[in-house]
Structures are given as C-alpha cells and as structure tokens.
Amino acid sequence: MKEIKDVICVLIQFKVANYRSIKDQVILSMLASKDQDHSEHLIDTGAKDKCLKSSIIYGANASGKSNVLLAFYFMVNYVLTSHEKQLNIPTGRIPFKFDPSTPEEPSVFEVVFIADQVKYVYGFSADDKKIIDEYLYAYPKGRKAVIFERTNTDIYRFTADVDLQESLKERNTANKLYLSTAANWNYKKVLPVFNWFSSCQVLNTGIERAYGVNGADLLDDKYREKIAQLLRIADFGIQALSIKDGPQSFTGVITGILDNVEAVHQVKNADGEFAMYPLSMAEESTGTNTYFRLIGEIEKALQTGCLLVADEMDAYLHPLLTQHLVSLFNSTENNPLGAQLIFCSHNTNFLNLDLMRRDQIWFTEKDENTGATDLYSLVDFSVRKEAKVEKGYLLGRYGAIPFIKGGRR
C-alpha cells in the first residue's frame, strides 16, 4: 500500500450477525464500486480501491435500519469500555429472538478499516456472559500480520511480543475484550485500533453529545464563529453566538448548554434600522436546536477526518438543510481529511443519482416470515444513470418500503 496522505481514519466495511433484528450476517461496505459518477464523493486511501465519504440507509419503520447502527454502536462501546467490567457482569448483547436457537448462539461483529496508514481487520463474537472469539490482523505492507487471535474465550495465539502479550492476557477476563485490556495497559500495537474506535462519533439516541458535556468547545472564539457561520447558512435568522456569563457559565452546569448559549438575531425595526436581539438557545425551535447540536458533531468530524454515524439525523430538519449537511461530507473542499458519514433516513430526496452514487444508497428490509433484517445496496439492482430512483423506490422496485394493508380507518 502506498502512502496515504491526509487520511486519519477510514471505515472499509462493517459486518454483524445475530444482533437485534439481524439474524444472518449483513455487510455494510464503504468500498466504492466501479461507478464513475461523483468521483468527489470518494476517499483516496492510497490503495487500488477507493472508499465512500457517505452512505445512507433507507427502510420501512421497524425494518432494522437503526439496528445496523446500534450494532456498530455496541461494538464501539464494548471496545472502549469492556476493560472496566467487573467479573460476571453480562456483555449486554441482544441476540435475534425470533428463533429458538439464536439466543444461545454468539453475536458476531467485525470491522475493516484504515488507521495510521495501515489496514486492520478486527472482530469478536460474544454470548450473554462472555467473549467467545476475538482477533486482530494488520496489513502494514499489504500482507497479513496476526497481532492476536483468541478462541474458546481463553485460548490465545500471539506471533509478536509473545512474552508481553502472555502477561497481558492474564489481566483479561472472560467478559472483557483483549483489545480493550491490552490498550488499557498501553500495548503499542493495539493502540491505533483502540484510538480508531475512540475517534468514531456515534449518535444513536439523539444528538445530546454535541459540544462536549459542558459546552467548553464553544468557548473557543474561532470554533464558535464556525458554528455561527453554519447557522447563518441555514437561514435561521441567527447572526452570531455568544456565551451568557463567560466561561464560568459552563462550570458545574447540569441543565446543559442550551441555557448558556445565546443566539443573536438581526431584526429590522419600524424605522428600517437593524437591531440585534439575543435569545437563549433554549428558546429556539426544536428544528433550530437539532441543527445547532448536529453541526457541532459534523464540524468535529470534518476537522478530524473521523467517522460520524447518526440515526435519522434529519429528524426535524428541512430536506434542503439535510442535503446541505451531507454535501459537506461529499465535498472535496469542505472535507479534505476524508471524514465519513453513515446515517439512516426517510428523506427520499437523496434517492437521486444527481446527488448520490448508487453505492452510497442502502436498504433494509425485514422478512415477513422470519422477522429478520436484510441489508443490501442499490448496486445490487441494474439501475441506469438516468433512472428515477426515488420514484422506483416508492413504487416498491427496491423493496424496503412499508406494505400498508387494507382495512377500516
């Protein structure tokens, strides 16, 4: 693999099986197809294949699109926190439950990604009580190198730093990931992997994490002005942002940032002169606050070149605002570091090949007999460049839409 320039982290693909509504293995791939359209939507990783800057998942309510993202969140969270688990604490995984056998079988997770210019493959399987299998492979020169393999919970195989890793495994327990334990003890060969997981921003239950716990990011004048600029573009009438009482307003705050940040509006009075009026963000609309919180996460992703995963991030937003936010990721100018975005949506405006590539569009559909979720791409269909994808989707050509049964109102 040749040198990868200006790329901090790139997700190549994510696999999951036996988690929530996902029974059999599904794969969300960020590898670009041979599609020649929208080359600016691609990340040059330095390898032969390029990766996508964004992907969108469509599907009917309860089809499982959110569960794909929840599975990714579970994996990220378990990597970052499992080293803190006490003995005999359950893993918390949720298996597929519409089959008598699957609750007894492990849930399986795997990611392929690039970190620090090296490709990695990391995965694990877990049942309710313990980790079953776990492995980490690196490809520093295009060839597979085993960092560790773990089978049957407590059987390990090491090919490098054997004595050190043998001592680290003794600090691990059945319900912990070896990756997490080794990173916690600062083992250098796993740190790029742990740091990649740490860089991932996952918004799975709302956008409450924006600007950090206490809003300290907004104390930086340049950062606050960038957020204000994005608000001005959205035409909310907000010209600037200010902090009510200075830095101390965020010290020990329990109620969050909305009461401590003011949106400055410019309004023309009866004499035709403009005047500035501050409003607490808590007084702004739900849509404005959704956008305000979301752009904080988006700005962080674009500044660091990391992965942002968001479930229905366009809730309460006008379709054109959502389109603008996605365009920031797909843009070469606004996204020079190759940040990636994966999100679920019901906004069919993106089912337009003038806006998105075919390989950027994904669908989930739940089998009406088994209740299991399937995940597939628009690439799986023979779709011409001039096709009206949105119309075809609403007509059911690609599945992933609700079947509304007849009956009394």
Coordinates of C-alpha atoms in Angstrom, one line a residue:
M1 CA 0.0 0.0 0.0
K2 CA 1.4 3.4 -0.9
E3 CA 1.5 6.3 1.4
I4 CA -2.0 7.6 2.5
K5 CA -2.0 11.3 2.6
D6 CA -4.3 13.4 4.9
V7 CA -6.4 10.4 5.9
I8 CA -6.8 9.8 9.6
C9 CA -9.4 7.0 9.7
V10 CA -11.4 5.2 7.0
L11 CA -14.0 2.6 7.5
I12 CA -13.9 0.0 4.8
Q13 CA -16.7 -2.3 5.9
F14 CA -18.7 -3.5 8.9
K15 CA -20.2 -7.0 9.5
V16 CA -22.7 -8.1 12.0
A17 CA -24.8 -11.2 12.7
N18 CA -27.3 -12.3 15.4
Y19 CA -27.9 -8.9 16.9
R20 CA -31.4 -7.5 17.5
S21 CA -33.4 -8.0 14.2
I22 CA -30.3 -9.1 12.3
K23 CA -30.1 -12.9 12.2
D24 CA -27.8 -13.8 9.3
Q25 CA -24.7 -11.8 8.6
V26 CA -25.1 -8.5 6.8
I27 CA -22.3 -6.3 5.5
L28 CA -22.3 -2.5 5.2
S29 CA -19.5 -1.7 2.7
M30 CA -17.9 1.7 2.3
L31 CA -15.8 0.4 -0.6
A32 CA -16.6 2.3 -3.9
S33 CA -17.9 0.3 -6.8
K34 CA -16.7 0.9 -10.4
D35 CA -19.3 3.7 -10.8
Q36 CA -17.6 6.6 -12.4
D37 CA -20.1 9.2 -11.2
H38 CA -19.4 11.8 -8.4
S39 CA -15.7 11.0 -8.0
E40 CA -15.5 13.8 -5.5
H41 CA -17.5 11.6 -3.1
L42 CA -14.6 9.2 -2.8
I43 CA -11.6 8.9 -0.5
D44 CA -8.3 8.0 -2.0
T45 CA -6.8 5.7 0.6
G46 CA -3.6 5.1 -1.4
A47 CA -4.7 1.6 -2.3
K48 CA -6.3 0.4 -5.5
D49 CA -9.8 0.7 -4.2
K50 CA -11.3 3.9 -3.0
C51 CA -13.8 4.4 -0.2
L52 CA -17.1 6.3 0.1
K53 CA -17.4 9.6 2.1
S54 CA -21.0 8.9 2.9
S55 CA -23.7 6.3 2.9
I56 CA -27.4 6.5 3.6
I57 CA -29.7 3.6 4.7
Y58 CA -33.4 3.5 3.8
G59 CA -36.1 1.2 5.0
A60 CA -39.6 0.9 6.4
N61 CA -40.2 1.6 10.1
A62 CA -39.1 -1.5 12.1
S63 CA -37.2 -2.9 9.2
G64 CA -33.9 -2.8 11.1
K65 CA -32.0 0.1 9.7
S66 CA -31.5 1.6 13.1
N67 CA -30.3 -1.8 14.4
V68 CA -27.5 -1.8 11.9
L69 CA -26.2 1.4 13.5
L70 CA -27.0 0.1 17.0
A71 CA -24.8 -2.9 16.3
F72 CA -22.0 -0.7 15.3
Y73 CA -22.5 1.4 18.4
F74 CA -22.5 -1.8 20.6
M75 CA -19.2 -2.8 19.1
V76 CA -17.6 0.6 19.5
N77 CA -18.9 1.0 23.1
Y78 CA -17.7 -2.5 24.1
V79 CA -14.2 -1.9 22.8
L80 CA -14.0 1.4 24.7
T81 CA -15.5 0.2 28.0
S82 CA -15.1 -3.6 28.4
H83 CA -11.8 -3.3 30.3
E84 CA -13.8 -1.7 33.1
K85 CA -16.2 -4.6 33.5
Q86 CA -16.3 -6.5 36.8
L87 CA -16.3 -10.3 36.9
N88 CA -19.5 -12.0 35.8
I89 CA -21.1 -8.8 34.5
P90 CA -23.2 -9.7 31.4
T91 CA -22.0 -8.5 28.0
G92 CA -25.3 -6.8 27.2
R93 CA -25.5 -8.1 23.7
I94 CA -29.1 -8.6 22.3
P95 CA -29.4 -11.6 20.0
F96 CA -32.0 -12.3 17.4
K97 CA -35.0 -13.6 19.4
F98 CA -37.4 -14.9 16.7
D99 CA -35.7 -18.2 16.5
P100 CA -35.3 -20.7 19.4
S101 CA -31.6 -21.3 18.6
T102 CA -30.2 -17.8 18.1
P103 CA -30.3 -16.7 21.8
E104 CA -27.9 -19.5 22.6
E105 CA -25.5 -18.5 19.7
P106 CA -23.0 -15.7 19.8
S107 CA -23.4 -12.3 18.2
V108 CA -20.7 -11.6 15.7
F109 CA -19.1 -8.2 14.9
E110 CA -16.2 -7.3 12.5
V111 CA -14.8 -4.1 11.1
V112 CA -12.2 -3.5 8.4
F113 CA -10.6 0.0 8.5
I114 CA -7.5 2.1 7.9
A115 CA -5.8 3.8 10.8
D116 CA -2.4 5.4 10.8
Q117 CA -1.9 4.4 7.1
V118 CA -2.4 0.7 8.0
K119 CA -5.3 -1.6 7.1
Y120 CA -6.7 -3.6 10.1
V121 CA -9.3 -6.3 10.5
Y122 CA -10.8 -6.7 14.0
G123 CA -13.7 -8.8 15.1
F124 CA -15.2 -10.6 18.0
S125 CA -18.1 -12.8 19.0
A126 CA -20.0 -12.8 22.3
D127 CA -22.8 -14.5 24.0
D128 CA -24.7 -13.2 27.1
K129 CA -21.8 -13.9 29.5
K130 CA -18.5 -13.9 27.7
I131 CA -16.4 -13.2 24.7
I132 CA -16.1 -16.4 22.5
D133 CA -13.7 -15.4 19.8
E134 CA -11.6 -12.3 19.1
Y135 CA -8.9 -11.4 16.5
L136 CA -6.9 -8.5 15.2
Y137 CA -4.9 -8.6 12.0
A138 CA -2.8 -5.8 10.5
Y139 CA -1.6 -5.3 6.9
P140 CA 1.3 -2.9 7.2
K141 CA 2.8 -3.8 3.8
G142 CA -0.2 -5.4 2.3
R143 CA 0.5 -8.7 3.9
K144 CA -1.5 -10.2 6.8
A145 CA 0.2 -10.0 10.2
V146 CA -1.5 -11.6 13.2
I147 CA -1.4 -9.4 16.3
F148 CA -3.6 -11.8 18.3
E149 CA -6.2 -14.5 18.0
R150 CA -8.5 -15.7 20.7
T151 CA -10.7 -18.7 20.6
N152 CA -13.0 -20.5 23.1
T153 CA -12.8 -17.5 25.4
D154 CA -9.4 -18.1 26.9
I155 CA -7.2 -19.7 24.3
Y156 CA -4.8 -17.1 22.8
R157 CA -2.3 -17.1 20.0
F158 CA 0.4 -14.4 19.7
T159 CA 3.0 -14.1 17.0
A160 CA 4.7 -10.9 18.2
D161 CA 5.7 -9.6 21.6
V162 CA 4.8 -13.0 22.9
D163 CA 6.0 -12.6 26.5
L164 CA 4.4 -9.2 26.9
Q165 CA 1.1 -10.4 25.4
E166 CA 1.1 -13.5 27.6
S167 CA 1.3 -11.3 30.6
L168 CA -1.5 -9.0 29.3
K169 CA -3.8 -11.9 28.7
E170 CA -3.5 -12.8 32.4
R171 CA -5.1 -9.4 33.2
N172 CA -8.1 -10.1 31.0
T173 CA -11.3 -11.9 31.9
A174 CA -13.9 -13.8 30.0
N175 CA -16.3 -10.9 29.7
K176 CA -13.6 -8.4 28.5
L177 CA -12.2 -7.8 25.1
Y178 CA -8.4 -8.5 25.0
L179 CA -8.1 -5.4 22.7
S180 CA -9.5 -3.2 25.5
T181 CA -7.4 -4.7 28.2
A182 CA -4.2 -4.5 26.1
A183 CA -4.9 -0.9 25.1
N184 CA -5.6 0.0 28.8
W185 CA -2.1 -1.3 29.5
N186 CA -0.7 0.8 26.7
Y187 CA 0.3 -2.1 24.4
K188 CA 1.5 -0.1 21.3
K189 CA 0.5 -2.5 18.6
V190 CA -3.2 -2.2 19.5
L191 CA -3.3 1.5 20.3
P192 CA -4.0 2.6 16.7
V193 CA -7.0 0.3 16.7
F194 CA -8.3 1.4 20.0
N195 CA -7.8 5.0 19.0
W196 CA -9.7 4.5 15.8
F197 CA -12.7 3.2 17.8
S198 CA -12.4 6.1 20.1
S199 CA -12.5 8.6 17.2
C200 CA -15.8 7.2 15.9
Q201 CA -18.8 9.5 16.7
V202 CA -22.0 7.5 17.1
L203 CA -25.3 9.4 17.6
N204 CA -27.7 6.5 18.3
T205 CA -30.2 8.0 20.7
G206 CA -30.3 11.7 19.8
I207 CA -27.7 14.4 19.4
E208 CA -27.1 15.2 23.0
R209 CA -23.4 14.9 23.0
A210 CA -22.6 17.9 20.8
Y211 CA -20.1 20.4 22.0
G212 CA -19.0 18.0 24.8
V213 CA -20.5 17.6 28.2
N214 CA -20.4 21.2 29.3
G215 CA -20.1 23.1 26.1
A216 CA -16.5 24.1 26.6
D217 CA -15.8 23.8 22.8
L218 CA -18.0 26.9 22.3
L219 CA -15.7 29.0 24.5
D220 CA -13.2 29.0 21.6
D221 CA -14.0 32.1 19.5
K222 CA -12.9 30.5 16.2
Y223 CA -14.9 27.4 16.7
R224 CA -18.0 29.3 17.9
E225 CA -17.8 31.6 14.8
K226 CA -17.6 28.5 12.6
I227 CA -20.8 27.1 14.2
A228 CA -22.4 30.5 13.8
Q229 CA -21.4 30.6 10.1
L230 CA -23.2 27.2 9.6
L231 CA -26.3 28.6 11.3
R232 CA -26.2 31.7 9.1
I233 CA -26.1 29.4 6.0
A234 CA -29.2 27.6 7.3
D235 CA -31.1 30.9 7.3
F236 CA -32.5 30.7 10.9
G237 CA -32.0 34.4 11.3
I238 CA -29.1 33.8 13.7
Q239 CA -26.1 36.1 13.0
A240 CA -23.8 35.2 15.9
L241 CA -23.5 33.1 19.1
S242 CA -22.5 34.4 22.5
I243 CA -21.9 32.9 25.9
K244 CA -24.2 34.4 28.5
D245 CA -21.9 34.7 31.5
G246 CA -18.5 33.9 30.2
P247 CA -16.5 30.7 30.8
Q248 CA -17.9 30.3 34.3
S249 CA -21.4 29.8 32.9
F250 CA -20.3 26.2 32.0
T251 CA -18.8 25.3 35.3
G252 CA -20.8 22.7 37.0
V253 CA -23.8 23.2 34.7
I254 CA -26.4 20.4 34.9
T255 CA -29.0 21.8 32.5
G256 CA -26.7 21.6 29.5
I257 CA -25.6 24.2 27.0
L258 CA -28.9 25.5 25.7
D259 CA -29.5 27.9 28.6
N260 CA -25.9 29.2 28.5
V261 CA -25.6 30.0 24.8
E262 CA -27.4 32.9 23.2
A263 CA -28.3 33.1 19.5
V264 CA -28.1 36.7 18.3
H265 CA -30.8 37.6 15.8
Q266 CA -30.7 40.6 13.5
V267 CA -34.1 42.2 13.1
K268 CA -35.2 45.4 11.2
N269 CA -37.3 47.8 13.3
A270 CA -40.1 50.1 12.3
D271 CA -37.6 52.8 11.3
G272 CA -35.9 50.4 8.9
E273 CA -32.8 50.1 11.0
F274 CA -31.4 46.8 12.1
A275 CA -31.1 45.8 15.8
M276 CA -29.6 42.8 17.5
Y277 CA -31.6 40.7 19.9
P278 CA -30.2 37.7 21.9
L279 CA -32.3 34.6 22.5
S280 CA -31.3 31.7 24.7
M281 CA -30.9 28.6 22.6
A282 CA -33.4 27.0 24.9
E283 CA -36.0 29.5 23.4
E284 CA -35.2 28.4 19.8
S285 CA -37.3 25.9 17.9
T286 CA -36.8 22.2 18.0
G287 CA -35.5 22.2 14.5
T288 CA -33.1 25.0 15.2
N289 CA -31.7 23.2 18.2
T290 CA -31.5 19.9 16.4
Y291 CA -29.4 21.6 13.7
F292 CA -27.4 23.5 16.3
R293 CA -26.4 20.3 18.1
L294 CA -25.8 18.3 14.9
I295 CA -23.5 20.8 13.3
G296 CA -21.3 20.6 16.4
E297 CA -20.7 16.9 15.7
I298 CA -20.4 17.4 12.0
E299 CA -17.8 20.2 12.5
K300 CA -15.7 17.9 14.7
A301 CA -15.9 15.1 12.2
L302 CA -14.8 17.4 9.3
Q303 CA -12.0 18.9 11.4
T304 CA -10.6 15.5 12.4
G305 CA -11.4 13.3 9.4
C306 CA -13.3 10.7 11.5
L307 CA -16.4 8.6 11.1
L308 CA -19.8 10.0 12.1
V309 CA -22.7 7.5 12.4
A310 CA -26.2 9.0 13.0
D311 CA -29.6 7.5 13.2
E312 CA -32.2 9.7 11.5
M313 CA -30.1 12.8 11.8
D314 CA -32.6 14.7 9.6
A315 CA -35.4 14.5 12.1
Y316 CA -37.0 18.0 12.5
L317 CA -34.8 19.3 9.6
H318 CA -35.9 20.7 6.3
P319 CA -34.8 18.4 3.5
L320 CA -32.6 21.1 2.0
L321 CA -30.8 21.5 5.3
T322 CA -30.1 17.8 5.4
Q323 CA -28.9 17.9 1.8
H324 CA -26.5 20.7 2.7
L325 CA -25.1 18.8 5.6
V326 CA -24.5 15.6 3.5
S327 CA -22.9 17.8 0.8
L328 CA -20.3 18.9 3.3
F329 CA -19.0 15.3 3.6
N330 CA -19.2 14.7 -0.1
S331 CA -17.3 17.9 -0.9
T332 CA -13.6 17.9 -1.6
E333 CA -13.3 21.5 -0.4
N334 CA -15.2 21.0 2.9
N335 CA -13.9 17.5 3.7
P336 CA -10.2 17.4 2.7
L337 CA -9.4 14.8 5.5
G338 CA -11.9 12.2 4.3
A339 CA -14.4 12.2 7.1
Q340 CA -17.2 9.7 6.6
L341 CA -20.9 9.8 7.3
I342 CA -23.3 6.9 7.7
F343 CA -26.9 7.7 8.5
C344 CA -30.5 6.4 8.3
S345 CA -33.3 8.5 6.7
H346 CA -36.8 8.6 5.4
N347 CA -35.9 11.6 3.2
T348 CA -36.3 10.2 -0.3
N349 CA -34.7 13.3 -1.8
F350 CA -31.3 11.6 -1.7
L351 CA -32.7 8.8 -4.0
N352 CA -31.4 10.9 -6.8
L353 CA -28.3 10.0 -8.8
D354 CA -27.5 13.6 -9.3
L355 CA -26.9 13.8 -5.6
M356 CA -25.6 10.4 -4.6
R357 CA -23.8 7.5 -6.2
R358 CA -25.5 4.1 -6.4
D359 CA -23.1 2.5 -4.0
Q360 CA -23.9 5.2 -1.4
I361 CA -27.6 4.1 -1.2
W362 CA -28.5 1.1 1.0
F363 CA -31.8 -0.5 2.1
T364 CA -33.0 -2.6 4.9
E365 CA -36.0 -5.0 4.6
K366 CA -37.5 -7.3 7.2
D367 CA -38.5 -10.8 6.1
E368 CA -42.2 -11.0 6.7
N369 CA -42.0 -14.7 7.7
T370 CA -38.8 -14.8 9.8
G371 CA -38.7 -11.2 11.1
A372 CA -35.0 -11.0 10.1
T373 CA -33.4 -7.9 8.6
D374 CA -31.6 -7.9 5.3
L375 CA -29.2 -5.1 4.2
Y376 CA -28.4 -4.5 0.5
S377 CA -27.2 -1.8 -1.8
L378 CA -28.8 -0.1 -4.8
V379 CA -25.7 -1.5 -6.7
D380 CA -27.4 -4.9 -6.5
F381 CA -30.0 -3.7 -9.0
S382 CA -29.5 -2.9 -12.6
V383 CA -30.1 0.9 -12.3
R384 CA -29.4 3.1 -15.3
K385 CA -27.8 6.6 -14.7
E386 CA -30.9 8.3 -15.9
A387 CA -33.3 6.2 -13.7
K388 CA -35.7 8.0 -11.4
V389 CA -34.6 6.1 -8.3
E390 CA -36.9 7.9 -5.9
K391 CA -40.0 7.1 -8.0
G392 CA -38.9 3.5 -8.3
Y393 CA -38.3 3.2 -4.6
L394 CA -41.8 4.5 -3.7
L395 CA -43.2 2.1 -6.3
G396 CA -41.5 -0.8 -4.5
R397 CA -38.9 -1.7 -7.1
Y398 CA -36.2 -2.0 -4.5
G399 CA -38.2 -3.2 -1.6
A400 CA -37.6 -1.6 1.8
I401 CA -40.9 0.2 2.0
P402 CA -43.9 -0.4 4.3
F403 CA -46.7 -2.6 3.0
I404 CA -49.8 -0.8 4.1
K405 CA -52.6 -3.3 4.4
G406 CA -56.2 -2.6 3.7
G407 CA -58.9 -2.3 6.3
R408 CA -61.1 0.1 8.2
R409 CA -59.7 3.5 9.0

